[in-house]
mmCIF file of C-alpha atoms (C1' of nucleotides) in Angstrom:
data_model
loop_
_atom_site.group_PDB
_atom_site.id
_atom_site.type_symbol
_atom_site.label_atom_id
_atom_site.label_comp_id
_atom_site.label_asym_id
_atom_site.label_seq_id
_atom_site.Cartn_x
_atom_site.Cartn_y
_atom_site.Cartn_z
ATOM 1 C CA MET A 11 -12.624 0.859 19.266
ATOM 2 C CA ALA A 12 -15.999 -0.801 19.602
ATOM 3 C CA TRP A 13 -19.293 0.338 18.249
ATOM 4 C CA ASN A 14 -21.212 0.793 21.472
ATOM 5 C CA ASP A 15 -24.737 2.198 21.496
ATOM 6 C CA GLU A 16 -23.508 5.652 22.205
ATOM 7 C CA ARG A 17 -21.169 5.762 19.270
ATOM 8 C CA VAL A 18 -23.719 4.235 16.947
ATOM 9 C CA GLU A 19 -26.267 6.852 17.930
ATOM 10 C CA LEU A 20 -23.802 9.615 17.306
ATOM 11 C CA LEU A 21 -22.955 8.052 13.981
ATOM 12 C CA LYS A 22 -26.619 7.944 12.993
ATOM 13 C CA LYS A 23 -27.098 11.533 14.042
ATOM 14 C CA LEU A 24 -24.096 12.913 12.214
ATOM 15 C CA TRP A 25 -24.826 10.865 9.137
ATOM 16 C CA SER A 26 -28.390 12.128 9.023
ATOM 17 C CA GLU A 27 -27.072 15.640 9.340
ATOM 18 C CA GLY A 28 -25.174 15.069 6.180
ATOM 19 C CA LEU A 29 -21.618 14.991 7.452
ATOM 20 C CA SER A 30 -19.228 13.061 5.296
ATOM 21 C CA ALA A 31 -17.805 9.748 6.427
ATOM 22 C CA SER A 32 -14.395 11.232 7.083
ATOM 23 C CA GLN A 33 -15.846 14.074 9.080
ATOM 24 C CA ILE A 34 -17.774 11.629 11.199
ATOM 25 C CA ALA A 35 -14.706 9.499 11.671
ATOM 26 C CA GLY A 36 -12.855 12.559 12.841
ATOM 27 C CA ARG A 37 -15.496 13.399 15.434
ATOM 28 C CA LEU A 38 -15.889 9.866 16.665
ATOM 29 C CA GLY A 39 -12.205 9.244 16.875
ATOM 30 C CA GLY A 40 -10.516 5.881 16.807
ATOM 31 C CA VAL A 41 -12.051 4.900 13.513
ATOM 32 C CA THR A 42 -11.286 5.534 9.896
ATOM 33 C CA ARG A 43 -13.510 6.810 7.178
ATOM 34 C CA ASN A 44 -13.754 3.270 5.844
ATOM 35 C CA ALA A 45 -14.942 2.008 9.189
ATOM 36 C CA VAL A 46 -17.679 4.605 9.241
ATOM 37 C CA ILE A 47 -18.807 3.755 5.746
ATOM 38 C CA GLY A 48 -18.756 0.061 6.528
ATOM 39 C CA LYS A 49 -20.859 0.632 9.636
ATOM 40 C CA VAL A 50 -23.288 2.863 7.822
ATOM 41 C CA HIS A 51 -23.859 0.111 5.320
ATOM 42 C CA ARG A 52 -24.317 -2.567 7.914
ATOM 43 C CA LEU A 53 -26.823 -0.364 9.710
ATOM 44 C CA GLY A 54 -28.649 -0.080 6.448
ATOM 45 C CA LEU A 55 -28.677 3.686 6.422
ATOM 46 C CA SER A 56 -26.593 4.247 3.369
ATOM 47 C CA GLY A 57 -28.209 5.539 0.249
ATOM 48 C CA ARG A 58 -26.267 8.734 0.141
ATOM 49 C CA ALA A 59 -26.411 9.926 -3.387
ATOM 50 C CA THR A 60 -23.721 8.709 -5.566
ATOM 51 C CA THR A 61 -24.313 8.986 -9.213
ATOM 52 C CA SER A 62 -26.972 6.434 -9.814
ATOM 53 C CA ARG A 63 -25.131 4.661 -12.536
ATOM 54 C CA MET A 64 -22.065 4.441 -10.342
ATOM 55 C CA LYS A 65 -23.530 1.779 -8.138
ATOM 56 C CA SER A 66 -24.692 -0.544 -10.846
ATOM 57 C CA HIS A 67 -22.439 -3.507 -11.413
ATOM 58 C CA ARG A 68 -18.884 -2.429 -11.050
ATOM 59 C CA PRO A 69 -16.412 -4.379 -13.111
ATOM 60 C CA ARG A 70 -13.930 -6.339 -11.055
ATOM 61 C CA THR A 71 -11.081 -5.498 -13.328
ATOM 62 C CA ARG A 72 -8.920 -2.709 -12.109
ATOM 63 C CA THR A 73 -9.069 0.233 -14.362
ATOM 64 C CA ALA A 74 -6.016 1.949 -15.706
ATOM 65 C CA ALA A 75 -6.827 5.039 -13.676
ATOM 66 C CA ASN A 76 -6.912 3.252 -10.336
ATOM 67 C CA ALA A 77 -3.988 1.073 -11.214
ATOM 68 C CA ARG A 78 -2.014 4.217 -11.695
ATOM 69 C CA ARG A 79 -3.254 5.649 -8.436
ATOM 70 C CA VAL A 80 -2.525 2.512 -6.522
ATOM 71 C CA GLN A 81 0.881 2.297 -8.022
ATOM 72 C CA GLN A 82 1.658 5.843 -6.982
ATOM 73 C CA LYS A 83 0.638 5.084 -3.467
ATOM 74 C CA THR A 84 2.251 1.737 -3.004
ATOM 75 C CA ARG A 85 5.519 0.958 -4.590
ATOM 76 C CA PHE A 86 7.634 2.058 -7.447
ATOM 77 C CA ALA A 87 8.117 -0.097 -10.439
ATOM 78 C CA PRO A 88 10.702 1.684 -12.504
ATOM 79 C CA GLN A 89 9.192 2.839 -15.726
ATOM 80 C CA GLY A 90 11.438 5.294 -17.379
ATOM 81 C CA ASN A 91 14.798 3.623 -17.364
ATOM 82 C CA PRO A 92 14.990 0.386 -19.355
ATOM 83 C CA ALA A 93 18.027 -0.779 -17.439
ATOM 84 C CA LEU A 94 16.163 -0.459 -14.176
ATOM 85 C CA ARG A 95 13.033 -1.963 -15.586
ATOM 86 C CA ALA A 96 14.948 -5.057 -16.599
ATOM 87 C CA LEU A 97 15.957 -5.462 -13.001
ATOM 88 C CA TYR A 98 12.440 -5.307 -11.754
ATOM 89 C CA GLN A 99 11.145 -8.833 -11.336
ATOM 90 C CA PRO A 100 7.496 -8.901 -10.358
ATOM 91 C CA GLU A 101 7.622 -12.596 -9.643
ATOM 92 C CA ALA A 102 10.665 -12.484 -7.424
ATOM 93 C CA GLU A 103 10.254 -13.426 -3.806
ATOM 94 C CA PRO A 104 10.995 -10.606 -1.419
ATOM 95 C CA PHE A 105 14.204 -11.268 0.418
ATOM 96 C CA THR A 106 15.676 -10.347 3.746
ATOM 97 C CA PRO A 107 19.264 -9.249 3.570
ATOM 98 C CA SER A 108 21.736 -10.735 5.971
ATOM 99 C CA VAL A 109 23.571 -8.605 8.468
ATOM 100 C CA GLU A 110 26.752 -9.106 6.459
ATOM 101 C CA GLU A 111 25.098 -7.500 3.480
ATOM 102 C CA LEU A 112 23.613 -4.705 5.525
ATOM 103 C CA VAL A 113 26.674 -3.567 7.381
ATOM 104 C CA ILE A 114 29.513 -2.134 5.347
ATOM 105 C CA PRO A 115 32.897 -2.522 6.994
ATOM 106 C CA PRO A 116 34.293 0.920 7.826
ATOM 107 C CA LYS A 117 37.226 0.436 5.459
ATOM 108 C CA GLU A 118 34.938 -0.134 2.483
ATOM 109 C CA ARG A 119 32.684 2.762 3.251
ATOM 110 C CA ARG A 120 32.587 5.744 0.958
ATOM 111 C CA THR A 121 31.651 9.287 1.744
ATOM 112 C CA ILE A 122 30.613 11.912 -0.688
ATOM 113 C CA GLN A 123 34.289 12.828 -0.820
ATOM 114 C CA THR A 124 35.683 9.384 -1.438
ATOM 115 C CA LEU A 125 32.986 8.152 -3.760
ATOM 116 C CA THR A 126 34.456 7.053 -7.059
ATOM 117 C CA GLU A 127 32.956 6.541 -10.461
ATOM 118 C CA CYS A 128 32.306 2.886 -9.797
ATOM 119 C CA SER A 129 31.113 3.146 -6.195
ATOM 120 C CA CYS A 130 27.653 1.996 -5.305
ATOM 121 C CA ARG A 131 25.726 5.071 -4.232
ATOM 122 C CA TRP A 132 23.340 3.405 -1.827
ATOM 123 C CA PRO A 133 23.124 5.733 1.159
ATOM 124 C CA ILE A 134 23.438 4.244 4.630
ATOM 125 C CA GLY A 135 22.533 5.906 7.866
ATOM 126 C CA ASP A 136 21.387 9.371 8.753
ATOM 127 C CA PRO A 137 22.792 11.978 6.374
ATOM 128 C CA GLN A 138 23.132 14.322 9.344
ATOM 129 C CA ALA A 139 25.194 11.847 11.294
ATOM 130 C CA ALA A 140 28.969 11.641 11.216
ATOM 131 C CA ASP A 141 28.978 8.004 10.179
ATOM 132 C CA PHE A 142 26.762 8.521 7.175
ATOM 133 C CA HIS A 143 28.254 6.753 4.192
ATOM 134 C CA PHE A 144 27.606 5.028 0.934
ATOM 135 C CA CYS A 145 27.848 1.337 0.219
ATOM 136 C CA GLY A 146 30.857 1.789 -2.024
ATOM 137 C CA LYS A 147 30.883 -1.652 -3.588
ATOM 138 C CA THR A 148 31.296 -1.898 -7.321
ATOM 139 C CA LYS A 149 28.361 -0.653 -9.315
ATOM 140 C CA VAL A 150 26.532 -2.740 -11.838
ATOM 141 C CA ALA A 151 27.272 -1.231 -15.209
ATOM 142 C CA GLY A 152 24.688 1.370 -16.038
ATOM 143 C CA LEU A 153 23.221 1.458 -12.562
ATOM 144 C CA PRO A 154 23.996 3.647 -9.598
ATOM 145 C CA TYR A 155 24.048 0.660 -7.264
ATOM 146 C CA CYS A 156 25.874 -2.581 -6.696
ATOM 147 C CA GLU A 157 23.976 -5.695 -7.562
ATOM 148 C CA PHE A 158 22.708 -6.208 -4.075
ATOM 149 C CA HIS A 159 21.386 -2.691 -3.662
ATOM 150 C CA ALA A 160 19.957 -2.576 -7.142
ATOM 151 C CA ARG A 161 17.835 -5.553 -6.186
ATOM 152 C CA ARG A 162 17.038 -3.903 -2.927
ATOM 153 C CA ALA A 163 15.967 -0.712 -4.616
ATOM 154 C CA PHE A 164 13.589 -2.375 -6.955
ATOM 155 C CA GLN A 165 12.079 -5.078 -4.855
ATOM 156 C CA PRO A 166 8.650 -5.889 -6.197
ATOM 157 C CA PRO A 167 5.620 -4.917 -4.213
ATOM 158 C CA GLN A 168 4.434 -7.443 -1.711
ATOM 159 C CA PRO A 169 1.461 -9.128 -3.314
ATOM 160 C CA ARG A 170 -1.754 -8.728 -1.502
ATOM 161 C CA ARG A 171 -3.057 -11.811 0.199
ATOM 162 C CA ARG A 172 -5.968 -12.189 -2.120
ATOM 163 C CA GLU A 173 -3.764 -12.265 -5.104
ATOM 164 C CA ARG A 174 -1.183 -14.357 -3.408
ATOM 165 C CA GLU A 175 -3.527 -17.234 -2.821
ATOM 166 C CA ILE A 176 -4.190 -17.766 -6.452
ATOM 167 C CA GLN A 177 -0.514 -17.730 -7.189
ATOM 168 C CA GLU A 178 1.623 -20.800 -7.273
ATOM 169 C CA PRO A 179 2.478 -22.233 -3.891
ATOM 170 C CA ARG A 180 5.937 -21.640 -2.564
ATOM 171 C CA ILE A 181 8.347 -24.502 -2.734
ATOM 172 C CA PRO A 182 9.929 -24.798 0.731
ATOM 173 C CA ALA A 183 13.324 -25.869 -0.537
ATOM 174 C CA LEU A 184 13.634 -22.885 -2.808
ATOM 175 C CA ALA A 185 12.023 -20.465 -0.439
ATOM 176 C CA ALA A 186 14.398 -21.413 2.356
ATOM 177 C CA GLN A 187 17.520 -20.659 0.418
ATOM 178 C CA GLY A 188 16.427 -17.291 -0.864
ATOM 179 C CA SER A 189 14.397 -15.617 1.785
ATOM 180 C CA GLU A 190 13.058 -15.910 5.247
ATOM 181 C CA ASP A 191 10.023 -13.932 4.199
ATOM 182 C CA LYS A 192 9.721 -10.906 6.342
ATOM 183 C CA GLU A 193 8.639 -7.350 6.118
ATOM 184 C CA SER A 194 11.057 -5.389 4.084
ATOM 185 C CA ALA A 195 13.204 -3.671 6.631
ATOM 186 C CA ASP A 196 14.332 -0.190 5.839
ATOM 187 C CA VAL A 197 18.036 -0.656 5.247
ATOM 188 C "C1'" DC B 27 -3.423 16.134 -5.937
ATOM 189 C "C1'" DC B 28 -7.506 16.552 -2.772
ATOM 190 C "C1'" DC B 29 -11.966 14.467 -1.790
ATOM 191 C "C1'" DT B 30 -16.673 11.500 -1.856
ATOM 192 C "C1'" DG B 31 -19.429 6.978 -1.035
ATOM 193 C "C1'" DA B 32 -19.639 1.757 -2.441
ATOM 194 C "C1'" DT B 33 -18.018 -2.792 -2.439
ATOM 195 C "C1'" DT B 34 -15.384 -6.908 -1.433
ATOM 196 C "C1'" DC B 35 -13.670 -10.257 1.513
ATOM 197 C "C1'" DG B 36 -9.843 -11.795 4.936
ATOM 198 C "C1'" DC B 37 -10.051 -11.649 9.488
ATOM 199 C "C1'" DG C 12 -19.395 -7.831 12.370
ATOM 200 C "C1'" DC C 13 -15.377 -5.173 11.217
ATOM 201 C "C1'" DG C 14 -12.697 -2.310 8.178
ATOM 202 C "C1'" DA C 15 -8.480 -1.954 4.765
ATOM 203 C "C1'" DA C 16 -8.045 -2.032 0.198
ATOM 204 C "C1'" DT C 17 -10.053 -1.113 -3.717
ATOM 205 C "C1'" DC C 18 -13.167 0.883 -6.994
ATOM 206 C "C1'" DA C 19 -15.559 4.726 -9.340
ATOM 207 C "C1'" DG C 20 -16.105 9.153 -9.614
ATOM 208 C "C1'" DG C 21 -16.011 14.697 -8.440
#
DNA sequence: CCCTGATTCGC
DNA sequence: GCGAATCAGG
């Protein structure tokens, strides 16, 4: 949605009336709170009181508090269970599973009834549906999943582009064999 | 957890 | 110029 004159005027008005950025975004529609704040800054009408010492030079290092928040929001790196933590490889390339790995042949499938001690407990399908089942392959010792699904469960977060660019370049030969790079599909 | 504005920087 | 992601704080 573009910032036409009309919308900008409304933005100025609401901002001067003291509405918060998210409230303004809600009234304008089609924009987020961030968009509103960004626009307010570019229009040069910011200066809404934030604690004065807040705006002085902000360190670029992420603080523990925000790191925790971000981590909550984004992805789960296992923290409690050492066995799971060992499996978590922050440097690993994300991978795209093949169809063969994704589809469990009906004969190998396990239901809650036929699940055994050593069956991989990765759920597949809609639990409400008749064909809901578990992977059923052999578990990795100490984990609830087979090797494939354990890796799947603890795939590292996709690095942000900014960070990615300062990382080592991908080697085509290695990248080709492991992954096609793709968004992580949901099962 | 909810929220606020401020800032950076890939696009 | 735009705005998501992030930061810093209430």
